[in-house]
mmCIF file of C-alpha atoms in Angstrom:
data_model
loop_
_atom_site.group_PDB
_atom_site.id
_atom_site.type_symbol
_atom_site.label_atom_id
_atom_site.label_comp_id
_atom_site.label_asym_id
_atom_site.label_seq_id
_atom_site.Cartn_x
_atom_site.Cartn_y
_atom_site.Cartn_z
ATOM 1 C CA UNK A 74 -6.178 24.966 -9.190
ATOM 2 C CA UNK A 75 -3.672 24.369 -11.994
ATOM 3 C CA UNK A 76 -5.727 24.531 -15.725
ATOM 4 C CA UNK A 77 -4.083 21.957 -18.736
ATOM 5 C CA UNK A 78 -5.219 22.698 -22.255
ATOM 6 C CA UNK A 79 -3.657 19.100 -22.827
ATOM 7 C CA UNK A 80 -2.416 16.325 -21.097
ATOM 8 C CA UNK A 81 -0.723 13.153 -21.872
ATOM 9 C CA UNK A 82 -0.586 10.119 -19.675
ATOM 10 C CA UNK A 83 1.819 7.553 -19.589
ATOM 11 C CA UNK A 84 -0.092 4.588 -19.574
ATOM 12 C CA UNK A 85 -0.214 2.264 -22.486
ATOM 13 C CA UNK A 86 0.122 5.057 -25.199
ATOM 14 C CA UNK A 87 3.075 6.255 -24.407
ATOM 15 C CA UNK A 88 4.612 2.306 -23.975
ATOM 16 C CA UNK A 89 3.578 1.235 -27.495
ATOM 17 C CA UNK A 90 4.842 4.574 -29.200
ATOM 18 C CA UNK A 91 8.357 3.025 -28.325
ATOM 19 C CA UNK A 92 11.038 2.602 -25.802
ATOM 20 C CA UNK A 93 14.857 2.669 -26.610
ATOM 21 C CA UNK A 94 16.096 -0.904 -25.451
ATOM 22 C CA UNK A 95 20.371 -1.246 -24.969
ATOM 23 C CA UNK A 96 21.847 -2.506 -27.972
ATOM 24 C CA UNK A 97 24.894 -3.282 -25.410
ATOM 25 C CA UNK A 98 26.593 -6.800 -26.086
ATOM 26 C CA UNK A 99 28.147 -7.153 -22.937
ATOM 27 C CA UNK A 100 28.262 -5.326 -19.486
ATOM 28 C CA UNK A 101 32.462 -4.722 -19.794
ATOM 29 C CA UNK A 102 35.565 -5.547 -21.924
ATOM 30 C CA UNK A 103 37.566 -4.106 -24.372
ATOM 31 C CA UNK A 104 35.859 -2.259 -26.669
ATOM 32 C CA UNK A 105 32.045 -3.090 -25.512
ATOM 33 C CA UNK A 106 29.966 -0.184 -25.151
ATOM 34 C CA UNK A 107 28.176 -0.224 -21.895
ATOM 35 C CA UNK A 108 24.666 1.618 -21.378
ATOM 36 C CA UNK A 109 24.613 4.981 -20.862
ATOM 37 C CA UNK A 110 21.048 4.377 -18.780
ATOM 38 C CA UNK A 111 18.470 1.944 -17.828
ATOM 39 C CA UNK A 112 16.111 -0.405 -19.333
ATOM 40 C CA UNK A 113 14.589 -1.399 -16.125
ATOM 41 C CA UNK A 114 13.529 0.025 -12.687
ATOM 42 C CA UNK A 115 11.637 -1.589 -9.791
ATOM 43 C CA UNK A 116 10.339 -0.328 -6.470
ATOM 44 C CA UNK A 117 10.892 -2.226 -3.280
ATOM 45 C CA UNK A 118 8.446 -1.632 -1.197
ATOM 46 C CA UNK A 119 9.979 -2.715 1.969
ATOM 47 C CA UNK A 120 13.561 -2.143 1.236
ATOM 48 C CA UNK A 121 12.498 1.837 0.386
ATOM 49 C CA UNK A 122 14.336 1.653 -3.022
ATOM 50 C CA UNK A 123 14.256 2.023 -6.601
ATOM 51 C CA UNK A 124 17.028 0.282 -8.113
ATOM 52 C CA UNK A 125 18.032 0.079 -12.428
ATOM 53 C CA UNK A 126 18.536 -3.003 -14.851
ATOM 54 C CA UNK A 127 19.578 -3.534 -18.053
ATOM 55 C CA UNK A 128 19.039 -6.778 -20.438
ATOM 56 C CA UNK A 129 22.196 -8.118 -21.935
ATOM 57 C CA UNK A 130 22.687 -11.081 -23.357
ATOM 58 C CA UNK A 131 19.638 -12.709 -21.544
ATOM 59 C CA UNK A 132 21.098 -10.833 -18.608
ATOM 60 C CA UNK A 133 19.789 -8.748 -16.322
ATOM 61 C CA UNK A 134 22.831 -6.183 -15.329
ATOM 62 C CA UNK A 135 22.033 -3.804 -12.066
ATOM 63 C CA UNK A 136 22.969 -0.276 -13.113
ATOM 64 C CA UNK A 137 23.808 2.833 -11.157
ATOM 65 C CA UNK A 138 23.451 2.964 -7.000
ATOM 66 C CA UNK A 139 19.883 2.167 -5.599
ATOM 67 C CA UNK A 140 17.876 5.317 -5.058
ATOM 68 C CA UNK A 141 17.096 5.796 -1.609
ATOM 69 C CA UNK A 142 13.616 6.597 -0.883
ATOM 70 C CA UNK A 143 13.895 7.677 2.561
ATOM 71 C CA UNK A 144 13.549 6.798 6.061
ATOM 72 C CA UNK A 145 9.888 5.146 6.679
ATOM 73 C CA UNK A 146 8.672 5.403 2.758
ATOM 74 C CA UNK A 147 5.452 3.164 2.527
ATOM 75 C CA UNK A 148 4.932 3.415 -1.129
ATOM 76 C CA UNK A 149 3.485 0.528 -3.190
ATOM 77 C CA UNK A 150 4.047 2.103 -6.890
ATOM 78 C CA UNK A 151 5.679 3.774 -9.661
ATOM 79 C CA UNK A 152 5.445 5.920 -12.507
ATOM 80 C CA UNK A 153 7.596 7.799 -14.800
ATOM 81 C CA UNK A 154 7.979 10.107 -17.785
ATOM 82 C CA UNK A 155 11.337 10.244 -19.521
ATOM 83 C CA UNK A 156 14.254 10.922 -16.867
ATOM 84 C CA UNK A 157 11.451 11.749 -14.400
ATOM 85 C CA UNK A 158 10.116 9.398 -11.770
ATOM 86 C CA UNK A 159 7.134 9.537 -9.563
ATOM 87 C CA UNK A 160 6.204 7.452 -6.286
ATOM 88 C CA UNK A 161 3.708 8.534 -3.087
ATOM 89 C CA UNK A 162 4.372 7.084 0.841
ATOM 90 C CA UNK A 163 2.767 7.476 3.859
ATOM 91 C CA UNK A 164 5.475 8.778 5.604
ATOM 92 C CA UNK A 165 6.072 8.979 9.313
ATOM 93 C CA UNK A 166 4.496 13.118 9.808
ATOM 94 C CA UNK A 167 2.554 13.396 7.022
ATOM 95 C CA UNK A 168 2.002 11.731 3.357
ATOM 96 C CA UNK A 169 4.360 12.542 0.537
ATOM 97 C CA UNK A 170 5.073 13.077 -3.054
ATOM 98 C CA UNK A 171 8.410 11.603 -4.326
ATOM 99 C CA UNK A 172 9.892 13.095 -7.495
ATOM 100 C CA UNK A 173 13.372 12.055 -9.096
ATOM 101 C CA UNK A 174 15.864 12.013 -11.760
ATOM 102 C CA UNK A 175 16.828 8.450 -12.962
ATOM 103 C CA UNK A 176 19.798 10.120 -14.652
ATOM 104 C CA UNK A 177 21.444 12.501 -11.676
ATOM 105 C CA UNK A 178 19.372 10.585 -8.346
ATOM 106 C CA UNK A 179 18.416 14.263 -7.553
ATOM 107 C CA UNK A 180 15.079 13.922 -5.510
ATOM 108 C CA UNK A 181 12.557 16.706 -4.351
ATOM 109 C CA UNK A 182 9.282 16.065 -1.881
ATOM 110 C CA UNK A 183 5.674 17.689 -2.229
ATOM 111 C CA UNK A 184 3.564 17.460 1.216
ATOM 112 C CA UNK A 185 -0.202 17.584 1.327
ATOM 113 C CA UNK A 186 -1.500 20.908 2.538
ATOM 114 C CA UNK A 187 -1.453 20.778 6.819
ATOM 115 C CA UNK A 188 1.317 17.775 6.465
ATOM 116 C CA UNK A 189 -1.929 15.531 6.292
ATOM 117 C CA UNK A 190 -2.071 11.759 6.159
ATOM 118 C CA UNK A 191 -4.086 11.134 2.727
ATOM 119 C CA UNK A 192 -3.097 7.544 2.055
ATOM 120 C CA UNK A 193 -2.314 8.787 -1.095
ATOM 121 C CA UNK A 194 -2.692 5.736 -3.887
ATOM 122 C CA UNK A 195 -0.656 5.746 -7.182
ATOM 123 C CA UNK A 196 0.585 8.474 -9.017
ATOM 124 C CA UNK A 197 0.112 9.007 -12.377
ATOM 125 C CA UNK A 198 2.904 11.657 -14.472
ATOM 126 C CA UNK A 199 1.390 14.060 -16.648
ATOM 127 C CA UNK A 200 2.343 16.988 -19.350
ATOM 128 C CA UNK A 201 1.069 20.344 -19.384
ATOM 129 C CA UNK A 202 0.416 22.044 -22.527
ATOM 130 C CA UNK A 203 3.925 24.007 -21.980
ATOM 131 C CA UNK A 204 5.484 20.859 -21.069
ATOM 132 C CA UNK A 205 5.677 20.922 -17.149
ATOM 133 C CA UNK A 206 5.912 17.449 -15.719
ATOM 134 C CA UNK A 207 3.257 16.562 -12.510
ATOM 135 C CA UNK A 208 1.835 13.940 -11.757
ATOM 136 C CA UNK A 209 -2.085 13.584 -10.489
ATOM 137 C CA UNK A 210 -2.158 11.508 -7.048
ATOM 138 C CA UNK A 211 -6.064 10.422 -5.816
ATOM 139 C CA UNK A 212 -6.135 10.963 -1.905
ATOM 140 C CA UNK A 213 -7.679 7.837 -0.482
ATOM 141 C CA UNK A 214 -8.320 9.105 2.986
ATOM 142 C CA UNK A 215 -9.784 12.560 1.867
ATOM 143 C CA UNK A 216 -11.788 11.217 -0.789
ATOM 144 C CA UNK A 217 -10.350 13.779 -2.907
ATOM 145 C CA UNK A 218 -7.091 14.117 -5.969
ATOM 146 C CA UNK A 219 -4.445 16.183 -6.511
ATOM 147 C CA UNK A 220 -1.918 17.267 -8.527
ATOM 148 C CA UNK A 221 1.462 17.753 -7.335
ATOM 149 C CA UNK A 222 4.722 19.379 -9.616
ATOM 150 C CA UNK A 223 8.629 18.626 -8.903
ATOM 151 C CA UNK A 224 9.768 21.690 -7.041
ATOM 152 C CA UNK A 225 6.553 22.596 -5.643
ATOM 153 C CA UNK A 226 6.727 21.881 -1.515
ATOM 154 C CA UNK A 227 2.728 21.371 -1.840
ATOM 155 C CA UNK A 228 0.486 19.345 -3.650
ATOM 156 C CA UNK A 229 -2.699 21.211 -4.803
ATOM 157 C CA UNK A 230 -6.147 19.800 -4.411
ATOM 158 C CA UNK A 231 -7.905 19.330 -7.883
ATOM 159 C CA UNK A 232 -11.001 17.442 -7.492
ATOM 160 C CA UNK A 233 -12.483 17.134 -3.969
ATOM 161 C CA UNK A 234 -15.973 14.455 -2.730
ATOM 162 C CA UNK A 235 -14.583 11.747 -5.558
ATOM 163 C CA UNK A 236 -16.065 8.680 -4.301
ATOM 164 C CA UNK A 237 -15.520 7.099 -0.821
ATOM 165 C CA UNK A 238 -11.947 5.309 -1.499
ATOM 166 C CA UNK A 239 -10.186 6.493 -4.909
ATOM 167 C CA UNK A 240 -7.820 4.560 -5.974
ATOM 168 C CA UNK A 241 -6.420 6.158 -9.166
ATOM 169 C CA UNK A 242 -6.948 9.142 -10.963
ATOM 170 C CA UNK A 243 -6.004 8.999 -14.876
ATOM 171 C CA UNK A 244 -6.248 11.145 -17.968
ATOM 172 C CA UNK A 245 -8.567 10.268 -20.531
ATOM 173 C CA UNK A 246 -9.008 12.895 -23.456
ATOM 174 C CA UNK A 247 -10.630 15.292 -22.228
ATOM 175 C CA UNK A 248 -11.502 14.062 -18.646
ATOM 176 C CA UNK A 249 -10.310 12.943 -15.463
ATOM 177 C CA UNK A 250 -11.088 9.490 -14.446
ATOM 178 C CA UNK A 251 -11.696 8.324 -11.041
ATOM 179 C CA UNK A 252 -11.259 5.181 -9.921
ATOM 180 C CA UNK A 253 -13.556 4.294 -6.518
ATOM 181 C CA UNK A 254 -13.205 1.536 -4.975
ATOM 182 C CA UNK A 255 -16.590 2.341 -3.053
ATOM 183 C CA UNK A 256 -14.927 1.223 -0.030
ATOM 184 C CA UNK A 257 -16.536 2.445 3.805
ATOM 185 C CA UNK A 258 -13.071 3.122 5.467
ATOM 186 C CA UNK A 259 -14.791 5.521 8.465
ATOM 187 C CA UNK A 260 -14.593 2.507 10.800
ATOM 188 C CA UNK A 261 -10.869 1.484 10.603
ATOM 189 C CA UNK A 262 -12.099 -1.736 8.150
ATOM 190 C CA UNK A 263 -12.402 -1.688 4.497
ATOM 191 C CA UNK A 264 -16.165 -2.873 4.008
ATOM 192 C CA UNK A 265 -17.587 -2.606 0.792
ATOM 193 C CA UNK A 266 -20.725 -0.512 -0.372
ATOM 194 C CA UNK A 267 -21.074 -1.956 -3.619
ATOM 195 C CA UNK A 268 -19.528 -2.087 -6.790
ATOM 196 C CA UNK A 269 -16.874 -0.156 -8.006
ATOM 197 C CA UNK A 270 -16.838 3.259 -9.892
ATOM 198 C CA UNK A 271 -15.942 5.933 -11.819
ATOM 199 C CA UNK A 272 -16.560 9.246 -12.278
ATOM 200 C CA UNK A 273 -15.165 11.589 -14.850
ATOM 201 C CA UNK A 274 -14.439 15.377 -14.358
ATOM 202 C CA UNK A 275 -13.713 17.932 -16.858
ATOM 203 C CA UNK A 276 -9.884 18.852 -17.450
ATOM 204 C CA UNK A 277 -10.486 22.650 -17.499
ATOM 205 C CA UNK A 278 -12.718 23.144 -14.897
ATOM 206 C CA UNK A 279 -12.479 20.460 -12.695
ATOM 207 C CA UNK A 280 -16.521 20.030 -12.822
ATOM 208 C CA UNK A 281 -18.167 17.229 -12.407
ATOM 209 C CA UNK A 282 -19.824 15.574 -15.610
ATOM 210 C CA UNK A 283 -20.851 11.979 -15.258
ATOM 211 C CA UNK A 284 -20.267 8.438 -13.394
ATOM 212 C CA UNK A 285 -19.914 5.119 -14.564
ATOM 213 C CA UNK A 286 -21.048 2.392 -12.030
ATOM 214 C CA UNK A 287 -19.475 -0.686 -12.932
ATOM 215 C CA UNK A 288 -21.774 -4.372 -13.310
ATOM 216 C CA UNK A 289 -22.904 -5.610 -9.989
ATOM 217 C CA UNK A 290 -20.616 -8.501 -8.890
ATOM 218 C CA UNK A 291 -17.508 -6.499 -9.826
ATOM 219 C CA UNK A 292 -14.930 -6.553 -7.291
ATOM 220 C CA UNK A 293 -12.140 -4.265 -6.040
ATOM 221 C CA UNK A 294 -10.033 -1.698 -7.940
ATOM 222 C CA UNK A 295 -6.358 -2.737 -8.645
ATOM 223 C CA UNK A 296 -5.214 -0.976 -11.619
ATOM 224 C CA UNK A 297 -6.381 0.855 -14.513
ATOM 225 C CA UNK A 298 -4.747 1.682 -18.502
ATOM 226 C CA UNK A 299 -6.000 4.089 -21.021
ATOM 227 C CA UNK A 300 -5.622 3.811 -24.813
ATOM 228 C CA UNK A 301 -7.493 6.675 -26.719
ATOM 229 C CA UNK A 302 -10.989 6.631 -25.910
ATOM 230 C CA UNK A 303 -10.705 3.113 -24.006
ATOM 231 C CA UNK A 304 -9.936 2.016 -20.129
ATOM 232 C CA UNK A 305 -9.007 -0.988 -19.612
ATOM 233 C CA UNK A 306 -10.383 -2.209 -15.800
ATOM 234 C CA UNK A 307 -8.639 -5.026 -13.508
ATOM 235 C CA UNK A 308 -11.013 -5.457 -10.952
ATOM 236 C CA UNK A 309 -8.862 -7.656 -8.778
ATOM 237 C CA UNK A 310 -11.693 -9.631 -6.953
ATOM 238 C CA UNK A 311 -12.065 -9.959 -3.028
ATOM 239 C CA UNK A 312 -10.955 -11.995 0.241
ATOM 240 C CA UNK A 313 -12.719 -14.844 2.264
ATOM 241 C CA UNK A 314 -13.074 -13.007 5.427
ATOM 242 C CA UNK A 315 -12.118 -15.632 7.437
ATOM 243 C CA UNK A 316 -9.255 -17.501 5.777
ATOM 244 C CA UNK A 317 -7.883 -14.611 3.491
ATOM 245 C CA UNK A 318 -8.116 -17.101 0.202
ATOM 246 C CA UNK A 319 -8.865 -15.493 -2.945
ATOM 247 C CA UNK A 320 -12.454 -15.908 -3.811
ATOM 248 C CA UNK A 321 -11.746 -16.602 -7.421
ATOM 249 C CA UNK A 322 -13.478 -13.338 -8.689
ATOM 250 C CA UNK A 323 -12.032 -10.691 -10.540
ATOM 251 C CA UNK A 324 -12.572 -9.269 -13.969
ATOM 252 C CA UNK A 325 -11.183 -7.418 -16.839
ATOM 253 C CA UNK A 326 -13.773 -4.108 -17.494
ATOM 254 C CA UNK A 327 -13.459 -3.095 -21.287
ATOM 255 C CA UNK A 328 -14.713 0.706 -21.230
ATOM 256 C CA UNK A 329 -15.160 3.263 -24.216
ATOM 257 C CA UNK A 330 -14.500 6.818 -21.952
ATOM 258 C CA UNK A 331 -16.384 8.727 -24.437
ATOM 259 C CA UNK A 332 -19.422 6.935 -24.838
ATOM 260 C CA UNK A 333 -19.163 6.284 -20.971
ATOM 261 C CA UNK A 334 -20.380 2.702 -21.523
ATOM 262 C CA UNK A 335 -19.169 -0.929 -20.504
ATOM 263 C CA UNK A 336 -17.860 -2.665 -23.475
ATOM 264 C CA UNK A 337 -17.244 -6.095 -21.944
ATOM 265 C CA UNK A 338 -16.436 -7.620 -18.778
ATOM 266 C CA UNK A 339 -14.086 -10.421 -18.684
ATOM 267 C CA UNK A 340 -14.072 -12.744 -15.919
ATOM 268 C CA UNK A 341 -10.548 -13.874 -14.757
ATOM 269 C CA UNK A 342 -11.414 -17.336 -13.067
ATOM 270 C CA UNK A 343 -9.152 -15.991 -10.239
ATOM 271 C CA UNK A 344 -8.167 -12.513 -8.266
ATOM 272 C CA UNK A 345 -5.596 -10.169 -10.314
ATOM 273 C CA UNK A 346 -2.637 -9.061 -8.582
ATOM 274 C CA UNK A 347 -1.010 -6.808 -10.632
ATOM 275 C CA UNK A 348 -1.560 -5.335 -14.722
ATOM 276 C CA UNK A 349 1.307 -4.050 -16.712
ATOM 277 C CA UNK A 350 1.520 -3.287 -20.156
ATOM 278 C CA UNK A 351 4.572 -4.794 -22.037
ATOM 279 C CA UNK A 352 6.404 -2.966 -25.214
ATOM 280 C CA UNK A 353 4.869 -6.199 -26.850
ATOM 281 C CA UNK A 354 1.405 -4.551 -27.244
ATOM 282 C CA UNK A 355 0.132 -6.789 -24.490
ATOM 283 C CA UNK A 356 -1.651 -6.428 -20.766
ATOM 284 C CA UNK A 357 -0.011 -8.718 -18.717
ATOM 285 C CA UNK A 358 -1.920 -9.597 -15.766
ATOM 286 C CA UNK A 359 -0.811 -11.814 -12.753
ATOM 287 C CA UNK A 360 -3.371 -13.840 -11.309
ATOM 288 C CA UNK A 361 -3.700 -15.815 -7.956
ATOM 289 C CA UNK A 362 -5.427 -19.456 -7.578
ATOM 290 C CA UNK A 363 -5.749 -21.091 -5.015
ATOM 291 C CA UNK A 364 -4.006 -18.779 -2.566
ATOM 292 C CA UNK A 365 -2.250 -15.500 -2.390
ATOM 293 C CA UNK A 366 0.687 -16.433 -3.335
ATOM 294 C CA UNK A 367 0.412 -18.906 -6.061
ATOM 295 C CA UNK A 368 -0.044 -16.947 -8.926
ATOM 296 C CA UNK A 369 0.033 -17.142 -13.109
ATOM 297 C CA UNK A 370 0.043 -14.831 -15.860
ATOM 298 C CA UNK A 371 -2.713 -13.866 -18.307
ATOM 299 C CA UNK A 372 -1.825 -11.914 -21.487
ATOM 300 C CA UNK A 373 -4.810 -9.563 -23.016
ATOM 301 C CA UNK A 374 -4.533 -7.837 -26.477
ATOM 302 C CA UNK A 375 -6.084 -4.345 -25.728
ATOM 303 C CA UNK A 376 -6.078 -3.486 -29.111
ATOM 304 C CA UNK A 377 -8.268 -6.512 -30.838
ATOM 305 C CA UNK A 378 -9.834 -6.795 -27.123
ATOM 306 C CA UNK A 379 -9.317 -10.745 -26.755
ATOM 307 C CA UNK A 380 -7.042 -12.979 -24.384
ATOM 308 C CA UNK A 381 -3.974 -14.234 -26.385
ATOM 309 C CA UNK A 382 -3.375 -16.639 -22.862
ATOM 310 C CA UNK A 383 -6.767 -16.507 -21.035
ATOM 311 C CA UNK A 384 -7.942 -18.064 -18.195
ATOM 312 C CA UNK A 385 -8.059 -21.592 -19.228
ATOM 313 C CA UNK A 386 -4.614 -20.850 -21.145
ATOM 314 C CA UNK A 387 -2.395 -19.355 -18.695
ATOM 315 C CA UNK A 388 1.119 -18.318 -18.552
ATOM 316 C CA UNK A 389 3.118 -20.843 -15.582
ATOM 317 C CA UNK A 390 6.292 -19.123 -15.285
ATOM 318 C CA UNK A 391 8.870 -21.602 -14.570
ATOM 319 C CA UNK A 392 11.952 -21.675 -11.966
ATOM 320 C CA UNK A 393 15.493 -22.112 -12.944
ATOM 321 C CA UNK A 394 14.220 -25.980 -11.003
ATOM 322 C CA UNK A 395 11.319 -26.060 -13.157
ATOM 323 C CA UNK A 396 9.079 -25.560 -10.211
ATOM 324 C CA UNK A 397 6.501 -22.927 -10.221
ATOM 325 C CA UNK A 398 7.398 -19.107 -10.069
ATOM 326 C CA UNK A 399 5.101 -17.074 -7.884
ATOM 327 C CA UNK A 400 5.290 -13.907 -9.463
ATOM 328 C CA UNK A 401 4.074 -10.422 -8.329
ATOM 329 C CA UNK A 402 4.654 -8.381 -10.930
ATOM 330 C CA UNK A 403 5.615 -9.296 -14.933
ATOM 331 C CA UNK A 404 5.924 -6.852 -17.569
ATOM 332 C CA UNK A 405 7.587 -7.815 -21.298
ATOM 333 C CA UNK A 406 10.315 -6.622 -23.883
ATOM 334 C CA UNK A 407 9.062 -5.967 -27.586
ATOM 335 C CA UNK A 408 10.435 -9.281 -28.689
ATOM 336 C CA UNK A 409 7.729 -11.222 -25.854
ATOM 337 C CA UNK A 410 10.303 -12.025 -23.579
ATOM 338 C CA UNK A 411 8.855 -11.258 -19.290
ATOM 339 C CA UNK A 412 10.225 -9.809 -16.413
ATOM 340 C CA UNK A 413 8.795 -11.356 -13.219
ATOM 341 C CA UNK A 414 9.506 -9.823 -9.981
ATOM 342 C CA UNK A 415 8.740 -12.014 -6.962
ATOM 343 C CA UNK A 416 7.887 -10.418 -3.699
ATOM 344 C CA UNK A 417 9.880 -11.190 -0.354
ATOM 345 C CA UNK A 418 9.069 -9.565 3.186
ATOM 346 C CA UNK A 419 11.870 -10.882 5.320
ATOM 347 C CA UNK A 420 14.452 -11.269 2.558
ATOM 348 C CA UNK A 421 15.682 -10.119 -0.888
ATOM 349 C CA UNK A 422 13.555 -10.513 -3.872
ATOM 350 C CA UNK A 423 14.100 -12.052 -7.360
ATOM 351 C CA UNK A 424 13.745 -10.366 -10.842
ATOM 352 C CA UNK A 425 13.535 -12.976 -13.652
ATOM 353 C CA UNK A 426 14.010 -12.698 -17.058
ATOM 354 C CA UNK A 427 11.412 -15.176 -18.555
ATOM 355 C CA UNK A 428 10.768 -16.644 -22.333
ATOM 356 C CA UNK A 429 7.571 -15.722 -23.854
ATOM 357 C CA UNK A 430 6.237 -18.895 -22.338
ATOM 358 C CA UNK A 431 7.328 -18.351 -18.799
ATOM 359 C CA UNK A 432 10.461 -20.421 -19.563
ATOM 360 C CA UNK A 433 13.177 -19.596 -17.117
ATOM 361 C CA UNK A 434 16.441 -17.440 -18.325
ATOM 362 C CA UNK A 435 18.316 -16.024 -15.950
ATOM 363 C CA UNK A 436 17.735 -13.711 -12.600
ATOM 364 C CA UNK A 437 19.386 -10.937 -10.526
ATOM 365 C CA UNK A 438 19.169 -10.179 -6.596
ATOM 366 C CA UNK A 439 16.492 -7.089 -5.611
ATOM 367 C CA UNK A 440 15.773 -5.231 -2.482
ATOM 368 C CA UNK A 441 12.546 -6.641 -0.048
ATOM 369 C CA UNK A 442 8.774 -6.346 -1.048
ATOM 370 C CA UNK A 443 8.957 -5.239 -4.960
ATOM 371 C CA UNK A 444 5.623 -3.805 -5.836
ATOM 372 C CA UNK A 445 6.096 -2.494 -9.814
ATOM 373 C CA UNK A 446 8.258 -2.537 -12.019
ATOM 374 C CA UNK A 447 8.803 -0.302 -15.304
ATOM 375 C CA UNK A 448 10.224 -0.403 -18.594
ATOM 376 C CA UNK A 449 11.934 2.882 -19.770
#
């Protein structure tokens, strides 16, 4: 088992301490200065690629060749660290860790020990106290995390019996927190057992040390962000069994880490897709109404802990039409203006650049099925 003295996540932290953004005014011409890298990546799920953006002039501006993911990648997210990018599939003879360089498209692969099927869930980079970048991965069919290191043909088990269907695994001071979904998976169906929780295990010795079970009525475990001492929760809700419509209730958990206590719950008055954190400061969340696909956008101030656009205030992003955008993921630039990425299974996906209000801009042509996007 690899040991850190220190860690540091890239969650929201690392977003609000700053990203460079292209001061570019154009994407060619005489004597325009064209990006040397990316503002912007997304995964396509279905497609199997990452591809690059800038913003120019209320453009967005592909850059660079998609990155190939492989053959059969079933992958669903994203994360990254500087040059360094991290992803997880369920590929065809086993599951997989993806590293890459955004810069050079140089790519290396960690398999779990055996060439085992985990359904691994979403990977989260990390920092050793020399500076070595990893990235923890929870193990969803082995009940179990790991931590896996670019180079390194094997991922190495860190924290095995975590739950019965973990979701995420994410530094938090001195701990490692679980997220369970407290899902029964033995019988090919996801049933649930209860509410969701977490558990928190020591950085240095991997021991156990406590578990946080979440308010009954909480839902489902989408996505979690850490700032200092406090998680921030999006419990996306659940599924009518029999006709797949949302049943209106997820919530937004508020957690202090340290004091290993609820702060508040905040119900959502709908299921939550997707949470990003823009370079704004603020959580964006996508939300679904009436069915799966029609979705807005709620915007939560982590740092004063209040809705800026809450459930009764929401976010419609707007087509170039003025319909309604159905988005699947939205992130946002420091000066408030979104990114909205739509999601497509049969055909090629959207990503829209979007006022602060949800006010259409301008869009570019993606790959199938995008799942995350991230802001460099």
């Amino acid at each position: 088992m690899r040991r850190w003295d220190s860690v540091t996540v890239t969650a929201l932290a690392a977003v609000l301490a700053g990203c460079n953004e292209s001061s570019a005014p154009g994407p060619d011409g005489p004597g325009v200065v064209t990006p040397d890298r990316s503002d912007i990546a997304i995964l396509n799920s279905i497609s199997g690629t990452l591809q690059q953006f800038n913003r120019i002039d209320d453009r967005l501006v592909p850059f660079g060749q998609d990155i190939q993911l492989g053959a059969g990648f079933d992958g669903e997210s994203v994360d990254f660290l500087q040059d360094l990018w991290v992803t997880t599939s369920d590929a065809p003879g086993g599951s997989q860790v993806l590293f890459g360089s955004f810069s050079t498209g140089e790519q290396t692969v960690a398999a779990f020990p055996g060439n085992a099927s985990v359904d691994p869930g979403k990977p989260t980079v990390i920092a050793d106290a020399a500076g070595t970048l990893g990235a923890l991965v929870p193990a969803r069919g082995l009940d179990a995390i790991f931590v896996a290191f670019p180079g390194a043909p094997v991922a190495q088990l860190v924290i095995e019996r975590v739950g019965t269907f973990v979701e995420r695994a994410v530094p938090a001071g001195l701990f490692i927190v679980s997220i369970d979904a407290n899902l029964d998976d033995e019988g090919g169906e996801l049933q649930p057992l209860g509410p969701p929780r977490m558990a928190l295990h020591e950085f240095l010795s991997g021991s156990f040390f406590d578990e946080l079970r979440l308010p009954e009525g909480t839902t489902g475990a989408t996505e979690a962000l850490v700032l200092e001492d406090n998680l921030l929760f999006l419990a996306g809700g659940s599924l009518d069994p029999a006709t797949s419509a949302p049943m209106g209730n997820g919530s937004l958990v508020e957690i202090n880490v340290t004091a290993r206590g609820v702060q508040d719950t905040n119900t959502l008055g709908g299921n939550g897709l997707s949470m990003e954190p823009g370079r704004n400061g603020l959580i964006y969340i996508v939300r679904t109404r009436d069915t799966t696909t029609d979705t807005d956008v709620l915007t939560f101030n982590f740092s004063v802990r209040v809705f800026e656009r809450g459930p009764d205030n929401p976010i419609q992003p707007l087509d170039r039409d003025g319909s309604s955008l159905n988005c699947r993921v939205v992130s946002a630039f420091l000066d408030g203006e979104m990114l909205c990425s739509t999601y497509e299974t049969g055909s090629r996906g959207r990503l829209i650049l979007l006022s602060a209000d949800g006010e259409f801009i301008s869009d570019t042509p993606t790959g199938a099925g995008t799942t995350d996007i991230i802001l460099r």
